[in-house]
Coordinates of C-alpha atoms and ligand atoms in Angstrom, one line a residue:
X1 CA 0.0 0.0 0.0
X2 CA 1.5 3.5 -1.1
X3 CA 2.1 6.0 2.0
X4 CA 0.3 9.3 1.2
X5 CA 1.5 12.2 2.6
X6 CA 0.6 15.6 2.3
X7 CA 2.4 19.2 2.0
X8 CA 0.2 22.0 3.6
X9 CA 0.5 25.4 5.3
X10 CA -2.1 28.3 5.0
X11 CA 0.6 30.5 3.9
X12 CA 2.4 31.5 0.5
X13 CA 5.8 30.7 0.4
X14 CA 6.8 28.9 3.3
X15 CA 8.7 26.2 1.1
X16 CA 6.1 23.6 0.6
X17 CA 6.6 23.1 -3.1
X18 CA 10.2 23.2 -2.9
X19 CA 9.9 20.5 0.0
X20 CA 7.6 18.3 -2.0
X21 CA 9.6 17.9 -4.9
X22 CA 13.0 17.7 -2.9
X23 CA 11.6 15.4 -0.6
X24 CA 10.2 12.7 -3.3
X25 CA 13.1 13.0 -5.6
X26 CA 14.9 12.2 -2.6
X27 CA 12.7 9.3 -1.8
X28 CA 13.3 8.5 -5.6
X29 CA 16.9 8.7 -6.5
X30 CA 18.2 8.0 -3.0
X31 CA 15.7 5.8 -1.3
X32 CA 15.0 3.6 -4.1
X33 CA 10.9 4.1 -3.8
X34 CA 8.4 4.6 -6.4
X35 CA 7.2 8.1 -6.1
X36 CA 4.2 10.2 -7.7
X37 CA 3.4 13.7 -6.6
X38 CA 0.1 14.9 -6.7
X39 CA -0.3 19.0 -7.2
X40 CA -3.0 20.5 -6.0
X41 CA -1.9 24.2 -6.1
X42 CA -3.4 26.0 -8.9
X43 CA 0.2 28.0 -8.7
X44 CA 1.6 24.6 -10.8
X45 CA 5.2 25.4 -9.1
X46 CA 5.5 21.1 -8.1
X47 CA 4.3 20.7 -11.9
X48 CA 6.9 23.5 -13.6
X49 CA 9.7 22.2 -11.1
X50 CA 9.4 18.5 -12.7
X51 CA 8.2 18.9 -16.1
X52 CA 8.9 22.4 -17.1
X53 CA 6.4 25.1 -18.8
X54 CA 6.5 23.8 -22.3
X55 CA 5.2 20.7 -21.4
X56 CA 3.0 21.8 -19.0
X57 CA 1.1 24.1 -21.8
X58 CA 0.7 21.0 -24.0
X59 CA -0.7 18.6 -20.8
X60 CA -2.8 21.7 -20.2
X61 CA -4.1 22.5 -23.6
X62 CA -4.9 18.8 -24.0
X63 CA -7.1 18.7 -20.6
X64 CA -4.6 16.4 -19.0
X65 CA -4.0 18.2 -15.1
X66 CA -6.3 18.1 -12.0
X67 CA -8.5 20.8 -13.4
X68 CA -9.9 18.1 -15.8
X69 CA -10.4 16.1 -13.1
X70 CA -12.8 19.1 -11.0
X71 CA -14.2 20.2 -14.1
X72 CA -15.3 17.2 -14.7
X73 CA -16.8 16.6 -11.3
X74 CA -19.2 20.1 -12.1
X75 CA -20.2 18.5 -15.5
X76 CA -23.6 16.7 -15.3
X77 CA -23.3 15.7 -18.6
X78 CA -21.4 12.1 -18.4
X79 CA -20.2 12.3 -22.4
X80 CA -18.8 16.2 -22.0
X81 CA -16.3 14.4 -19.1
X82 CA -13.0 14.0 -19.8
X83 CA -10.5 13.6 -17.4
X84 CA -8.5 10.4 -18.3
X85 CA -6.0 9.6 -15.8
X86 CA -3.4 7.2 -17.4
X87 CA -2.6 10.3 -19.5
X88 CA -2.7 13.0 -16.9
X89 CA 0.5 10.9 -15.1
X90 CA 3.3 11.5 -16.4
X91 CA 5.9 9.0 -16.3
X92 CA 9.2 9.4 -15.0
X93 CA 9.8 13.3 -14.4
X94 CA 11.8 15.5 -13.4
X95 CA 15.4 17.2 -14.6
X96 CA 17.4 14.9 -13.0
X97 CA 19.2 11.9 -14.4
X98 CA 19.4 9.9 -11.0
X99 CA 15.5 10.3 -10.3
X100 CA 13.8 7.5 -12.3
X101 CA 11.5 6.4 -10.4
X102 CA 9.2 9.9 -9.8
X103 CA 5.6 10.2 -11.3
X104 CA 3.3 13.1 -11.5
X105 CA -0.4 14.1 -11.4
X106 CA -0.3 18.0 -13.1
X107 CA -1.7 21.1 -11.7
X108 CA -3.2 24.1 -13.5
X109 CA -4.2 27.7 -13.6
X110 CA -7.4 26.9 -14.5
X111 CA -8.3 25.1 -10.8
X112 CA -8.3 28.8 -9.8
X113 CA -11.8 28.8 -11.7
X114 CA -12.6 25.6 -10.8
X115 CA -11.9 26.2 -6.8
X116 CA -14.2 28.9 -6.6
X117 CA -16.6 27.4 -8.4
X118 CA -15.9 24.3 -6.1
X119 CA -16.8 26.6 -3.5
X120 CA -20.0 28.1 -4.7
X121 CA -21.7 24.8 -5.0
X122 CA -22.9 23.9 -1.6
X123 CA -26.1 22.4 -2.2
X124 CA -25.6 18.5 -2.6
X125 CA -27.6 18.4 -6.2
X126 CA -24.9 19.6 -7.5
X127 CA -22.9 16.2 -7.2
X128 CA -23.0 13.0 -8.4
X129 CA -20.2 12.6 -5.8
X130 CA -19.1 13.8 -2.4
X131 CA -17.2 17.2 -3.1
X132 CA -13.9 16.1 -1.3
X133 CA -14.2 12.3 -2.7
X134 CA -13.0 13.8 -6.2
X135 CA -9.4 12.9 -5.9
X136 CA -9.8 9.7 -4.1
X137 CA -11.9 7.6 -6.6
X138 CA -10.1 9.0 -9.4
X139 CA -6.8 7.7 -8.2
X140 CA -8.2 4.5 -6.7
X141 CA -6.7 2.0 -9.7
X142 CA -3.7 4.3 -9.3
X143 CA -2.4 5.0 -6.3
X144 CA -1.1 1.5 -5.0
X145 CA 1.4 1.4 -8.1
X146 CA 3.6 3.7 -5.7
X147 CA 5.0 3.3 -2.3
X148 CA 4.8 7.1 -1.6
X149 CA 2.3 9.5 -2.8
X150 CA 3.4 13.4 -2.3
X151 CA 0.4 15.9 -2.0
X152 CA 1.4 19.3 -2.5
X153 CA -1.8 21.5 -1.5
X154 CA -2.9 24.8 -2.1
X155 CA -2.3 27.6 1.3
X156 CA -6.2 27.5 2.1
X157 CA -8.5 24.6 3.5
X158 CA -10.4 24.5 0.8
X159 CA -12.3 21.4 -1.2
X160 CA -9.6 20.7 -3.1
X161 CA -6.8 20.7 -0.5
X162 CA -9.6 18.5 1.5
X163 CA -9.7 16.0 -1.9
X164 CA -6.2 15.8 -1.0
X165 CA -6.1 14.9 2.5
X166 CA -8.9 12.5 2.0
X167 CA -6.3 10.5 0.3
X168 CA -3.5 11.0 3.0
X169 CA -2.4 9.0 5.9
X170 CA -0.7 11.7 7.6
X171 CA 0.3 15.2 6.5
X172 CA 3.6 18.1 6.7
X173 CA 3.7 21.4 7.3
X174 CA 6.9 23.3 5.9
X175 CA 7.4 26.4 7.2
X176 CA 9.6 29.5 7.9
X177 CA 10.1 30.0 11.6
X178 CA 8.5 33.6 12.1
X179 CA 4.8 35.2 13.2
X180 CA 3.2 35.4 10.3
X181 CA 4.0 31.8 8.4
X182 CA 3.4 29.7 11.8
X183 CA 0.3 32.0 12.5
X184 CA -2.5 29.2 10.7
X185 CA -0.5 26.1 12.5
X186 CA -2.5 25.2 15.3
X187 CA -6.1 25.7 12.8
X188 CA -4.7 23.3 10.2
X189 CA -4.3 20.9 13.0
X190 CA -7.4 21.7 14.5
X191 CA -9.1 21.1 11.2
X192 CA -7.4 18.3 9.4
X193 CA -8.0 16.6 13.4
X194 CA -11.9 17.4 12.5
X195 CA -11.7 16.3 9.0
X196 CA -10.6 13.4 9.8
X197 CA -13.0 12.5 12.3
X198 CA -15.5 13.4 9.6
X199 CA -14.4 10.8 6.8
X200 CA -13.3 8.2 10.0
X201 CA -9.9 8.0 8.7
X202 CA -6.7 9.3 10.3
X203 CA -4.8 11.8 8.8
X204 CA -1.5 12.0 11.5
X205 CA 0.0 15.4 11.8
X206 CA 3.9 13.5 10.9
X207 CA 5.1 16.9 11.3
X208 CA 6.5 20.3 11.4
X209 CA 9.9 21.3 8.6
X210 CA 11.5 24.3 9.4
X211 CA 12.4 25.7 6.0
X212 CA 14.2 28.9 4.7
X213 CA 16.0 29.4 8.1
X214 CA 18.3 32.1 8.7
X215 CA 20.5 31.8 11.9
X216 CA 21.3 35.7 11.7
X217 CA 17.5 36.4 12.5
X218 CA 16.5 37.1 16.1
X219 CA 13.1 36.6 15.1
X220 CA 13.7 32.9 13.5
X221 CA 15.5 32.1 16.2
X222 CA 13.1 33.3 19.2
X223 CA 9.8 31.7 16.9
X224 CA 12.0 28.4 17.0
X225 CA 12.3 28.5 20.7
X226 CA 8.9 29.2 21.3
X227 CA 8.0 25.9 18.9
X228 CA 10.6 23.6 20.6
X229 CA 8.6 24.6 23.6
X230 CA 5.1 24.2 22.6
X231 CA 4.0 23.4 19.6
X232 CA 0.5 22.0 17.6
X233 CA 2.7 19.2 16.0
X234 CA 6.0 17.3 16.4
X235 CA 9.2 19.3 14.9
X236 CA 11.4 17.8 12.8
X237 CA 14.7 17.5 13.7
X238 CA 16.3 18.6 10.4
X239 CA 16.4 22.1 9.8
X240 CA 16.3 24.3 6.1
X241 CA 18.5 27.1 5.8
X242 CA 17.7 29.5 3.6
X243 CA 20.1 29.2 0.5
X244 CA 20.4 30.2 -3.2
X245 CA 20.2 26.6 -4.0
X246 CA 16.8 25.8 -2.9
X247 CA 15.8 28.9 -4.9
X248 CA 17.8 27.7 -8.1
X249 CA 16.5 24.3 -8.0
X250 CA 13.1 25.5 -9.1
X251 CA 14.3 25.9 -13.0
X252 CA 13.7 23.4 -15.0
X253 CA 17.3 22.3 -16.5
X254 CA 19.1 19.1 -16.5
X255 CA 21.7 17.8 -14.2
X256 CA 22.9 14.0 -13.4
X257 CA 22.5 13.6 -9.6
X258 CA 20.7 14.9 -7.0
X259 CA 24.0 16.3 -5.1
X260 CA 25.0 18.1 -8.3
X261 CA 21.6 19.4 -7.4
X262 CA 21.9 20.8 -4.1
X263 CA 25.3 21.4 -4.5
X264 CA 28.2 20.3 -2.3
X265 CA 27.9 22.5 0.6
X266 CA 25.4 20.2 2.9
X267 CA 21.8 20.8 1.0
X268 CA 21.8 17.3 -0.3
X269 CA 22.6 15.6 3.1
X270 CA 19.9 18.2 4.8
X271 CA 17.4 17.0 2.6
X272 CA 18.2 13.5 3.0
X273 CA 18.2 13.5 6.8
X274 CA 14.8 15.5 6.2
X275 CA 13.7 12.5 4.2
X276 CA 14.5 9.7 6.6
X277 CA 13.1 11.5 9.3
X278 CA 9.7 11.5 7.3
X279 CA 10.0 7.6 6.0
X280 CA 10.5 7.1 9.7
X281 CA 7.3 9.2 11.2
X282 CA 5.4 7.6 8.2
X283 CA 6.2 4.2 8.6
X284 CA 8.1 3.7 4.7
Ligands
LIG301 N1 15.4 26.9 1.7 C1 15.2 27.9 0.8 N2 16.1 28.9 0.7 C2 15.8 29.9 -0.2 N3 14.8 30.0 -1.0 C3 13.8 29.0 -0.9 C4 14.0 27.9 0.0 N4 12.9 27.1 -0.1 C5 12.1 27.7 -1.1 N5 12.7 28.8 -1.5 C6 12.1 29.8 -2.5 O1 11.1 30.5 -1.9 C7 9.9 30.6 -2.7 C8 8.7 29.9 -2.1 O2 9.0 28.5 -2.0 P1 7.9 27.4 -2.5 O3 7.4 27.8 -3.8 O4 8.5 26.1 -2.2 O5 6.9 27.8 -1.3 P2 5.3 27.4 -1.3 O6 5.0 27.3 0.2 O7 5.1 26.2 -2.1 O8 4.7 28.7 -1.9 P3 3.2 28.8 -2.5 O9 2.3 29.0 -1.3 O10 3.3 30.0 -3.3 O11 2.9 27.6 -3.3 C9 10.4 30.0 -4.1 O12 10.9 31.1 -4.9 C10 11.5 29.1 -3.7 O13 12.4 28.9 -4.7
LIG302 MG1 3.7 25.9 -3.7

């Protein structure tokens, strides 16, 4: 049975792309598993990361991404559906030599509309399905092909980042150690706990990642007290500096290995150690 885990914070920029796509093509290329991402985020930064624009355009201009797969789910008409999953995956991605093993389920712009629109539909006529069972029975045939499934989830709590912890056995939260980006913590928990109480299926809280660090910052460094203290979810140990690296390794260009990668000044073994630390919480 796959593991599904997913990526979430309520706020922008915390790292949660960047640690979904570092984390499975760590799982991949390192840890030997079979990986598929699943993004959510109408933002498409997991998708760009591992397949770059060009092909995103032609997956998206062909109705291959997520936003099919909603679109669909408003569409009463059974013919005008579309959404065909063996060729929304696509096989072996990202720019990477050493990854090989690393699937993906693409994002678009278009589940901005579709979100919304997601949103507006309360009434229960609308569905031929439960709203936040969308992602589930279309990855059913799918999902056990992998021993890890990454979710990387929009920054709200929204239907579509519930489709994605419906899935999820247990779920991350990357973020930067200040005010503003730990702020929503202790609601996410609160909310995936009641979620989960809902559908009668656990969704663990595996744990906290520290991402974009900077030891020079009083404030980083008094939030990260205050969290080893108390805190809504286990920390993990491993901790993200900020660096020009992780910043870089969002284009799209080839390289052989993952420590050519993260380059040779302790990024690769951060995000390893980050890795094992999650195959351990997770049970892989
Ligand atoms: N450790 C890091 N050091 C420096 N920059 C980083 C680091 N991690 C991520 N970044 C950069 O910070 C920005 C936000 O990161 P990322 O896209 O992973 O965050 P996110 O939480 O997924 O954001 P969004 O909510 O917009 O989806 C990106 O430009 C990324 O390249
Ligand atoms: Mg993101």
């Amino acid at each position: 049975m796959a593991t599904v885990i997913a990526t979430i914070n309520l706020k922008g920029g915390v790292g949660k792309s960047t640690t979904t796509v570092a984390v499975a093509e760590m799982l991949s290329a390192t840890f030997r598993k079979k990986v598929l991402v699943i993004d959510l985020d109408p933002q498409t930064n997991a998708t760009t990361m591992l397949i770059g624009e060009e092909k995103w355009h032609a997956l998206n201009d062909a109705g291959h991404t997520l936003a099919q797969l909603f679109k669909d789910a408003l569409e009463p008409d059974e013919k005008a559906k579309h959404f065909d999953i063996e060729k929304a995956i696509q096989k072996r991605v990202s720019n990477v030599e050493d990854v090989r093993t690393l699937d993906l389920l693409p994002s678009s712009l278009d589940l901005i509309d579709v979100q919304d629109r997601l949103a507006g539909m309360s009434s229960g006529r609308f569905y031929a399905e439960n709203p936040t069972d969308i992602l589930r029975r279309a990855t059913r045939t799918v999902l056990d092909n992998y021993d890890v499934v990454i979710v990387d989830c929009p920054p709200n709590l929204g239907i579509i980042t519930l489709n994605g912890l419906r899935i999820s056995n247990g779920y991350i939260i990357p973020t930067i150690p200040d005010v503003l980006s730990t702020y929503g913590i202790p609601q996410i928990v609160k909310r995936v706990g009641q979620f989960s109480d809902t559908i009668a299926d656990d969704i663990e809280a595996y744990g906290i990642v520290i991402s974009k660090y900077r030891e020079q910052s009083t404030t980083h460094n008094t939030t990260l007290r205050q969290m080893r203290r108390k805190s809504d979810a286990p920390l993990f140990k491993t901790i993200i500096p900020e660096n020009d690296k992780a910043a870089d390794a969002a284009e799209y260009k080839p390289v052989s290995t993952l420590r050519q990668k993260w380059g040779y000044r302790g990024q690769y073994d951060l995000y390893k150690a980050l890795t094992e630390e999650i195959m351990e919480r997770a049970g892989i």
